[in-house]
Short mmCIF file of C-alpha atoms and ligand atoms in Angstrom, two decimals:
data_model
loop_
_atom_site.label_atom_id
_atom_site.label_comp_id
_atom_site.label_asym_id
_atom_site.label_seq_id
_atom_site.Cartn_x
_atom_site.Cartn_y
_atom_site.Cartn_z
CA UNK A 4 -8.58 -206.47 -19.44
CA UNK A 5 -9.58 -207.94 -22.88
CA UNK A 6 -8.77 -209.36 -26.00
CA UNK A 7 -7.58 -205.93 -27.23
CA UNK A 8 -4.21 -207.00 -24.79
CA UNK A 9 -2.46 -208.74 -28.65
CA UNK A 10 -3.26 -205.42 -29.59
CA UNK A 11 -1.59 -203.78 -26.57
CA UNK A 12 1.65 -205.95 -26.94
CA UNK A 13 2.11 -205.51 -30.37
CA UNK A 14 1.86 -201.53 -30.34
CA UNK A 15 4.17 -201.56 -27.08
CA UNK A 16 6.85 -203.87 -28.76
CA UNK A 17 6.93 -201.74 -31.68
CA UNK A 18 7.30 -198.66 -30.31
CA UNK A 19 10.10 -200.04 -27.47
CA UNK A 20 11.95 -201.73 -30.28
CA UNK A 21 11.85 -197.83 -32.12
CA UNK A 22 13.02 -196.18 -28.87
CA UNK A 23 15.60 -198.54 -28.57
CA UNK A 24 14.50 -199.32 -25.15
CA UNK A 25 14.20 -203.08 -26.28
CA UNK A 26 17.07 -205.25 -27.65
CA UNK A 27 15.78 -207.89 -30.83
CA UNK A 28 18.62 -209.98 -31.21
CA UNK A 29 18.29 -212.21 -34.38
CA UNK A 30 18.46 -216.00 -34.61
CA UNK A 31 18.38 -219.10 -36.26
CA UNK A 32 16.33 -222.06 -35.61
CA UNK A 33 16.88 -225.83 -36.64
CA UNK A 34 14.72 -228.83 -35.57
CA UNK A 35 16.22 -231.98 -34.07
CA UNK A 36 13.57 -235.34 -33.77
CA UNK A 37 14.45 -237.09 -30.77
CA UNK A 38 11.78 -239.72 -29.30
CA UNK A 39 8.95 -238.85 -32.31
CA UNK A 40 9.26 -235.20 -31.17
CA UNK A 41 10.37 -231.48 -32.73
CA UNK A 42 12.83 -230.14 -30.60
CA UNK A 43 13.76 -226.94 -31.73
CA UNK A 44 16.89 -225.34 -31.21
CA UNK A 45 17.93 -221.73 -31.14
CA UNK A 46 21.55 -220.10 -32.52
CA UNK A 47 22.42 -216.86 -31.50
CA UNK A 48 26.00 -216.39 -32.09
CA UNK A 49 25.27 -212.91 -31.12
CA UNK A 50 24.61 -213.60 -27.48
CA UNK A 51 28.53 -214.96 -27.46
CA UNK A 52 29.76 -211.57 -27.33
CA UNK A 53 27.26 -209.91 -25.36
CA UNK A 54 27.92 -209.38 -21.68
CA UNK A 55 25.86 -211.44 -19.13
CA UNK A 56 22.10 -210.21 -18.48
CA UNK A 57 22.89 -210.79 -14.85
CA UNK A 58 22.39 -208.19 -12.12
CA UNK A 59 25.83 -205.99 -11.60
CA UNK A 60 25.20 -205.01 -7.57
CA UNK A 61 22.03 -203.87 -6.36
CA UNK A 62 20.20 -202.81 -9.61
CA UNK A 63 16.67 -204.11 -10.16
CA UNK A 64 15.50 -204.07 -13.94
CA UNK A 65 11.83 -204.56 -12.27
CA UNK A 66 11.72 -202.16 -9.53
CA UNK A 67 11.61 -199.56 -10.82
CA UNK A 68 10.43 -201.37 -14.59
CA UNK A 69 11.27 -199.14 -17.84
CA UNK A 70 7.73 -197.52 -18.39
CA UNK A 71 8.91 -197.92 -22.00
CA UNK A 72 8.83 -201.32 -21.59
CA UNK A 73 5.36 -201.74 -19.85
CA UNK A 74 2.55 -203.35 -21.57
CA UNK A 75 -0.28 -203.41 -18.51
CA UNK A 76 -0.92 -203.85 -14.82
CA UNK A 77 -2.29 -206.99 -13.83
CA UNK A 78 -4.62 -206.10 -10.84
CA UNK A 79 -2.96 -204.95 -7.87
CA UNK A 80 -0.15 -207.02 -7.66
CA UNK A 81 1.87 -207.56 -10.48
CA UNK A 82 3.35 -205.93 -13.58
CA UNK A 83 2.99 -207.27 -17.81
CA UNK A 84 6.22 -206.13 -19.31
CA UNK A 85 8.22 -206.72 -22.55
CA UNK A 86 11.24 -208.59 -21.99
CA UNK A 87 14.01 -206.22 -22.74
CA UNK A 88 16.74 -208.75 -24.65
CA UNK A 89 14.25 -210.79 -26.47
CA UNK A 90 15.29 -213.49 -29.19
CA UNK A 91 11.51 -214.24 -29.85
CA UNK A 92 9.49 -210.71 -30.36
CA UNK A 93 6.47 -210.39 -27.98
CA UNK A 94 8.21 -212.14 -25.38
CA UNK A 95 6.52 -211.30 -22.00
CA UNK A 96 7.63 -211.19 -18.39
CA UNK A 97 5.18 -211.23 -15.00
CA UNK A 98 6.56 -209.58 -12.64
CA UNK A 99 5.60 -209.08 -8.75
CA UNK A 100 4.56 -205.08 -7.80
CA UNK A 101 6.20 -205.26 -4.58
CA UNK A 102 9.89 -206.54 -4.44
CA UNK A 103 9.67 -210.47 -4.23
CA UNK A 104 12.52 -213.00 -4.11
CA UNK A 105 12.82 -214.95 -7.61
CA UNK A 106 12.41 -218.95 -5.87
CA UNK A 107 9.54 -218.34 -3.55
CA UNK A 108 6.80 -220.81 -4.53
CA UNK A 109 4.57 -219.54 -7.14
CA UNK A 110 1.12 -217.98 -5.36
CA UNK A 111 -2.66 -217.64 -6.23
CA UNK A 112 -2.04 -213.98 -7.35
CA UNK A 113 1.04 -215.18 -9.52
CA UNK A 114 -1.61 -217.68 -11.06
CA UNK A 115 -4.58 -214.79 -11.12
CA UNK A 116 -1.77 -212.77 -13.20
CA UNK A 117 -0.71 -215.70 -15.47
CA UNK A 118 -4.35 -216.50 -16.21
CA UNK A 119 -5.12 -212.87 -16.90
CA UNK A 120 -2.43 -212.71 -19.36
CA UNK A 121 -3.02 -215.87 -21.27
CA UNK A 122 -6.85 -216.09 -21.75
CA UNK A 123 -6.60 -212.71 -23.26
CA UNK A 124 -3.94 -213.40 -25.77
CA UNK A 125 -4.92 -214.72 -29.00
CA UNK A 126 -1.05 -216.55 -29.44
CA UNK A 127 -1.08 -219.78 -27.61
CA UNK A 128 2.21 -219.76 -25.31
CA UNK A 129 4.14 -221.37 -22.86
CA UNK A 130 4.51 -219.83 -19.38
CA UNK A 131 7.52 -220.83 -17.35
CA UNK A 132 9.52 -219.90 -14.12
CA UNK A 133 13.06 -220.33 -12.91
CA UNK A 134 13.73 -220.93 -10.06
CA UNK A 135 16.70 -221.39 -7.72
CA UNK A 136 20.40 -220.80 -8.69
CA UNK A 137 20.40 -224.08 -10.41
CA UNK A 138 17.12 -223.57 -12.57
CA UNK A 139 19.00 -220.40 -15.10
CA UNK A 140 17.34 -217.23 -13.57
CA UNK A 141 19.01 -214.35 -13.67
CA UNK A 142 17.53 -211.66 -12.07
CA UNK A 143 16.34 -212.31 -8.18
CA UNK A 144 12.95 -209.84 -8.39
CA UNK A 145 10.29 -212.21 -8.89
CA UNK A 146 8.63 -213.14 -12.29
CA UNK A 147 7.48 -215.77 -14.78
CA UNK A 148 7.78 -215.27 -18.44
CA UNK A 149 5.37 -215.73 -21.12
CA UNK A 150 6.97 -217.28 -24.95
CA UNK A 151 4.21 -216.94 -27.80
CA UNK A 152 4.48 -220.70 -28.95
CA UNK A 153 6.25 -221.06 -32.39
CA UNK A 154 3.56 -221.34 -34.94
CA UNK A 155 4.62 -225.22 -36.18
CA UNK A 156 4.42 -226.60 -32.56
CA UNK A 157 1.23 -228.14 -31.28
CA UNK A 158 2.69 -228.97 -27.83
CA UNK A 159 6.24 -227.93 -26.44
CA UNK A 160 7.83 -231.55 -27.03
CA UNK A 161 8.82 -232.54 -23.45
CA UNK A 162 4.99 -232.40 -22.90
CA UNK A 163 4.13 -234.36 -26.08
CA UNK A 164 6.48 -236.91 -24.74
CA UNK A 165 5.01 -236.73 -20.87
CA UNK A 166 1.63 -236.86 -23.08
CA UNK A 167 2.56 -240.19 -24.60
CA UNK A 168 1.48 -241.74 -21.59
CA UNK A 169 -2.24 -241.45 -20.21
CA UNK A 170 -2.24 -238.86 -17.92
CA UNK A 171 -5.92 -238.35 -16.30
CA UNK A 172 -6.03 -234.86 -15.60
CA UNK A 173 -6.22 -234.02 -11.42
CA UNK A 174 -3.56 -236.42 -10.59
CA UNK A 175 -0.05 -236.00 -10.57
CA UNK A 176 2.12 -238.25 -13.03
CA UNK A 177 5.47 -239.17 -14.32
CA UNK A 178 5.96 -240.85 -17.33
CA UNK A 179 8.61 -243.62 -18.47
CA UNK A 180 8.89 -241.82 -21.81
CA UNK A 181 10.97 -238.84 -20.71
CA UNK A 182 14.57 -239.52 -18.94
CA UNK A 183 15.18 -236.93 -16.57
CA UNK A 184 13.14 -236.03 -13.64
CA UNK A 185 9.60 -234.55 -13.64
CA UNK A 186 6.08 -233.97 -12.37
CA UNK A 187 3.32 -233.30 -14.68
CA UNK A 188 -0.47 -232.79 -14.19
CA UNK A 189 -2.96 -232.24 -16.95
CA UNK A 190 -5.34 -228.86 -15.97
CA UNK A 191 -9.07 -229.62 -16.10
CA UNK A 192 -11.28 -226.50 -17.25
CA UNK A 193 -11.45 -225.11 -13.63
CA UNK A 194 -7.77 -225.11 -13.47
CA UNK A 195 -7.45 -223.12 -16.67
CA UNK A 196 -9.79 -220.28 -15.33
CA UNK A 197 -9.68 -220.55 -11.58
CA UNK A 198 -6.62 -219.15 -10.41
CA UNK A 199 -7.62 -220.55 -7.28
CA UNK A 200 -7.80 -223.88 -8.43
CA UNK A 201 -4.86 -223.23 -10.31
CA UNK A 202 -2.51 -222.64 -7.42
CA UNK A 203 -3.97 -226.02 -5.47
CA UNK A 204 -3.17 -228.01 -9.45
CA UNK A 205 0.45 -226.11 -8.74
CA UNK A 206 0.72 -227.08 -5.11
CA UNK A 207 0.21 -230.84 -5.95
CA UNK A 208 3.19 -231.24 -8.53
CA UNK A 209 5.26 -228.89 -6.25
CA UNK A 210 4.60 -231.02 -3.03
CA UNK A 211 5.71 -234.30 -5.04
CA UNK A 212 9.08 -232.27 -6.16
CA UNK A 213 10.00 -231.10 -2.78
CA UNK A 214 9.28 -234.36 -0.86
CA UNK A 215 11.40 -236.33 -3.28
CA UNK A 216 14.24 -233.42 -3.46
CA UNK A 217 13.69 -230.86 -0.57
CA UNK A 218 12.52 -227.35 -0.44
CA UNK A 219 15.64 -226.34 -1.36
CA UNK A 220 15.81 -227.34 -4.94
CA UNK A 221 16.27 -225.46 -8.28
CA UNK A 222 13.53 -226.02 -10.73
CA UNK A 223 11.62 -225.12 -13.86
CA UNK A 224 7.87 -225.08 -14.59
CA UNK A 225 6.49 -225.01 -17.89
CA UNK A 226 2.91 -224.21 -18.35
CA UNK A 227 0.28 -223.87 -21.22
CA UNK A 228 -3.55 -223.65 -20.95
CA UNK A 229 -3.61 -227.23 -19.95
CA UNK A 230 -0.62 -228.89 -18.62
CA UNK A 231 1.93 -228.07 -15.95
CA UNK A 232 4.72 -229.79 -15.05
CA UNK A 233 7.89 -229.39 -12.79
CA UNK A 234 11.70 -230.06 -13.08
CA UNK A 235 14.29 -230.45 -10.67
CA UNK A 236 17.56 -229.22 -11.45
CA UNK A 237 21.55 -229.57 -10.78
CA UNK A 238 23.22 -227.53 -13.02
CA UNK A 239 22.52 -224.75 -14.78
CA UNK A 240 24.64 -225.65 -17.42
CA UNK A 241 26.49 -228.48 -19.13
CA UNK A 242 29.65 -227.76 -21.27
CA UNK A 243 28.87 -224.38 -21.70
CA UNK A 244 24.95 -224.95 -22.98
CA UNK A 245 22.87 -222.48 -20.84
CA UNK A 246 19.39 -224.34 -20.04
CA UNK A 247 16.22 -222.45 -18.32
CA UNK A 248 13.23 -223.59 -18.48
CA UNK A 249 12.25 -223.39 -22.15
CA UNK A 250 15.10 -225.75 -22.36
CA UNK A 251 12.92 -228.69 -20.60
CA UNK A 252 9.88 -227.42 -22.51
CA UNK A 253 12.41 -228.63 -25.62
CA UNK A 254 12.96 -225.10 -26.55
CA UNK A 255 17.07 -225.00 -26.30
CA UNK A 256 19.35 -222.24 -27.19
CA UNK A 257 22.81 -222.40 -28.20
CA UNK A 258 25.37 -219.31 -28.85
CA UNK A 259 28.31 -221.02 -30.43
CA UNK A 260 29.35 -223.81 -33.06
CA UNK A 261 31.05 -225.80 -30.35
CA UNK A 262 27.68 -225.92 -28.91
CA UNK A 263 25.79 -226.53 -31.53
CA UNK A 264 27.85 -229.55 -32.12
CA UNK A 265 28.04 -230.87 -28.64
CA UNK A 266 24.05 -230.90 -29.03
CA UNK A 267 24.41 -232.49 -32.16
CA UNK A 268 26.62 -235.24 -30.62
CA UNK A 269 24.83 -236.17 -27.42
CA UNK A 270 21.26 -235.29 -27.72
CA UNK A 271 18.87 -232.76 -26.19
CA UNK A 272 16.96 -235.56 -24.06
CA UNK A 273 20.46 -236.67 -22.68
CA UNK A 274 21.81 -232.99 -21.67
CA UNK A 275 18.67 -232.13 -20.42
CA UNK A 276 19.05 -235.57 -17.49
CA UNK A 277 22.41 -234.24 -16.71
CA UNK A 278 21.14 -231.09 -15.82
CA UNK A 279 17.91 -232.31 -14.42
CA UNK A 280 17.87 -235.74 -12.86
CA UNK A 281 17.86 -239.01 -14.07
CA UNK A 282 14.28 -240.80 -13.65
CA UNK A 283 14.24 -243.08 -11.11
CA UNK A 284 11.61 -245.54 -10.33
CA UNK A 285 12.05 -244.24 -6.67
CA UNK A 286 11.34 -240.72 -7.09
P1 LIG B 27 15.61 -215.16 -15.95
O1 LIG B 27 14.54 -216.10 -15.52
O2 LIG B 27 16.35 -214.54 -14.82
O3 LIG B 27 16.63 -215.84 -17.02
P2 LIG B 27 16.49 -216.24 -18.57
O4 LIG B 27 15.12 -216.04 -19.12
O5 LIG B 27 17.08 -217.59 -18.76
O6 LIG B 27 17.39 -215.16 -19.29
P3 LIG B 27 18.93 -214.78 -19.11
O7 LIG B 27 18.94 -213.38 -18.64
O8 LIG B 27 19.66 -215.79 -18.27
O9 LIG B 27 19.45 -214.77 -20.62
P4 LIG B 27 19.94 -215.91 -21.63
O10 LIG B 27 21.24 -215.47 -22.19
O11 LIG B 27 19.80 -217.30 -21.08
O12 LIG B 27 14.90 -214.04 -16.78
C1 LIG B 27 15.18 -212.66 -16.65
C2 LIG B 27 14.58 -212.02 -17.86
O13 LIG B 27 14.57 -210.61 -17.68
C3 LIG B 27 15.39 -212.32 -19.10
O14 LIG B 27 14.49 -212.76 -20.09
C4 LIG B 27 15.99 -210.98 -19.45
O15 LIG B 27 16.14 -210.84 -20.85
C5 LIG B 27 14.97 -210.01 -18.88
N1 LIG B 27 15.48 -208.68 -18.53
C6 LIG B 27 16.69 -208.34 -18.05
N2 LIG B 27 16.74 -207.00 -17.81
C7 LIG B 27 15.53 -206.50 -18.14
C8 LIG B 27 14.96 -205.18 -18.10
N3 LIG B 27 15.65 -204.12 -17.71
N4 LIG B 27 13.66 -205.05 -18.48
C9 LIG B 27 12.94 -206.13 -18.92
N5 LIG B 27 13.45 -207.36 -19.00
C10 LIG B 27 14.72 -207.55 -18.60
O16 LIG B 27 18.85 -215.81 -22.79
C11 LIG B 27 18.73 -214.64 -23.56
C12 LIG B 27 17.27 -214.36 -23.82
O17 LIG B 27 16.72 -215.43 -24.62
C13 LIG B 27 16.43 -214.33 -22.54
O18 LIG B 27 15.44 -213.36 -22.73
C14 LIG B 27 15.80 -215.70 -22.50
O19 LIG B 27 14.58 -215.71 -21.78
C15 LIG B 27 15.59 -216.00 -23.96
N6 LIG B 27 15.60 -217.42 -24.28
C16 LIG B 27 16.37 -218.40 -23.74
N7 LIG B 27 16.16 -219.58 -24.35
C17 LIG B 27 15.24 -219.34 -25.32
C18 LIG B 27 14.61 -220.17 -26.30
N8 LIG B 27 14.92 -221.47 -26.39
N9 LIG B 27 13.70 -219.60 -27.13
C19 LIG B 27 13.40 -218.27 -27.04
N10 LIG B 27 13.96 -217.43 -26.12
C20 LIG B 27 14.88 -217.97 -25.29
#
């Protein structure tokens, strides 16, 4: 695959969105600073009245996929695909060939497809993956999603904070900067092309999650070309305010005014530790 894959996602989005086979729902976005950093937040009142994306008894939107809907195959093993009830257009999902359970650790082919998705995209984005009950997946068929990165953002803020500190790249780090729990590590140019070597950088911060919470634990990663980091997770919620993973990149979305305003009362940094976990000096 090349470069010509912006061209492949663009033609593929336009024609779904025509066919109606993909949903745009429209938005608005406001920006709250919290520690020196954008956070940007997402209304879409029109997700209030929408029923839940979640599976209704054995139906798998990924096996079979909407053809409509597919943008490319990614070697043997996994599937590019436009994310049918996008907010942001362009919005991509990885998904597994073969039926795989959403929670499994991520794998050397997962990273092979990630890589062969972002080094030919011209967008800069941030990759992430839910997983566990706790983490705000929906759908149990394997698959990490790809976000083009809005345009004003160097870094998703959550990493500019982790960033703050100096974090030499091959080591796993946390950093006193961000409250709730985490596990970073800054990719070194192998990492970024080596799926191989991408999968041992993912093993590291996964192996410091699970022997400080279990194997059992809900989390998010976030991911651009060159950092990575893990969260554990609680809840998948507080008050009402959905979080996935973009949430703990510092991308939140809201779908009503009483949310909005809870946000505006307590903070981003603060709901995200109560549904992550505090930072402690232990873990
Ligand atoms: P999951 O990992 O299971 O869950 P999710 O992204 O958190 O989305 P959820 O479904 O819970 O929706 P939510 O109201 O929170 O991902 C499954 C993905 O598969 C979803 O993206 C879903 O849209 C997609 N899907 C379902 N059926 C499909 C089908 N037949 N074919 C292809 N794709 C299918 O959020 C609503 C939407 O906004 C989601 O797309 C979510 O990813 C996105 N979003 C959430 N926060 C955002 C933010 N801050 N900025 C931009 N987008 C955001």
């Amino acid at each position: 695959m090349s470069r010509n894959l912006d061209i492949k996602v663009r033609q593929c989005y336009t024609r779904a969105v025509a066919q109606g086979a993909l949903l745009f729902t429209e938005s608005s976005i406001s920006k709250h600073r919290e520690h020196g950093e954008v956070f940007e937040v997402r209304f879409v009142p029109a997700l209030a009245k929408k029923p839940s994306n979640r599976p209704k008894g054995s139906a798998n939107p990924f096996l079979p996929y909407d053809e409509r809907l597919h943008v490319a195959k990614l070697g043997s093993t996994h599937h590019l695909l436009l994310n049918k009830y996008c907010v942001v257009p362009h919005h991509l999902l990885i998904t597994t060939a073969e039926f795989r359970q959403q929670g499994e650790p991520l794998t050397e082919a997962d990273f092979s497809a990630v890589l062969n998705t972002i080094n030919n995209l011209t967008s800069r984005n941030i990759v992430f993956y839910n997983s566990g009950d706790n983490s705000g997946a929906s759908q149990p068929h394997k698959h990490l999603q790809v976000l083009p990165m809005p345009e004003y953002m160097d870094v998703p803020p959550s990493i500019g904070i982790w960033l703050q500190y100096d974090s030499p790249s091959g080591q796993v780090h946390t950093s006193d900067q961000l409250p709730f729990a985490h596990y970073g590590i800054v990719l070194d140019q192998d990492q970024q092309q080596d799926p191989v070597r991408l999968a041992v950088a993912y093993k590291m911060v996964y192996d410091k999650l699970t022997a400080a919470y279990g194997t059992k634990i809900s989390y998010n990663m976030i991911m651009t070309k060159t950092v990575m980091m893990l969260f554990p997770r609680q809840h998948s919620s507080w008050n009402g305010i959905a979080i996935n993973s973009l949430g703990f990149a510092g991308l939140v979305l809201t779908k009503t005014k009483e949310e909005q305003e809870l946000l505006d009362r307590y903070g981003i940094l603060h709901i995200l530790t109560c549904v992550g976990y505090p930072r402690t000096n232990k873990k």
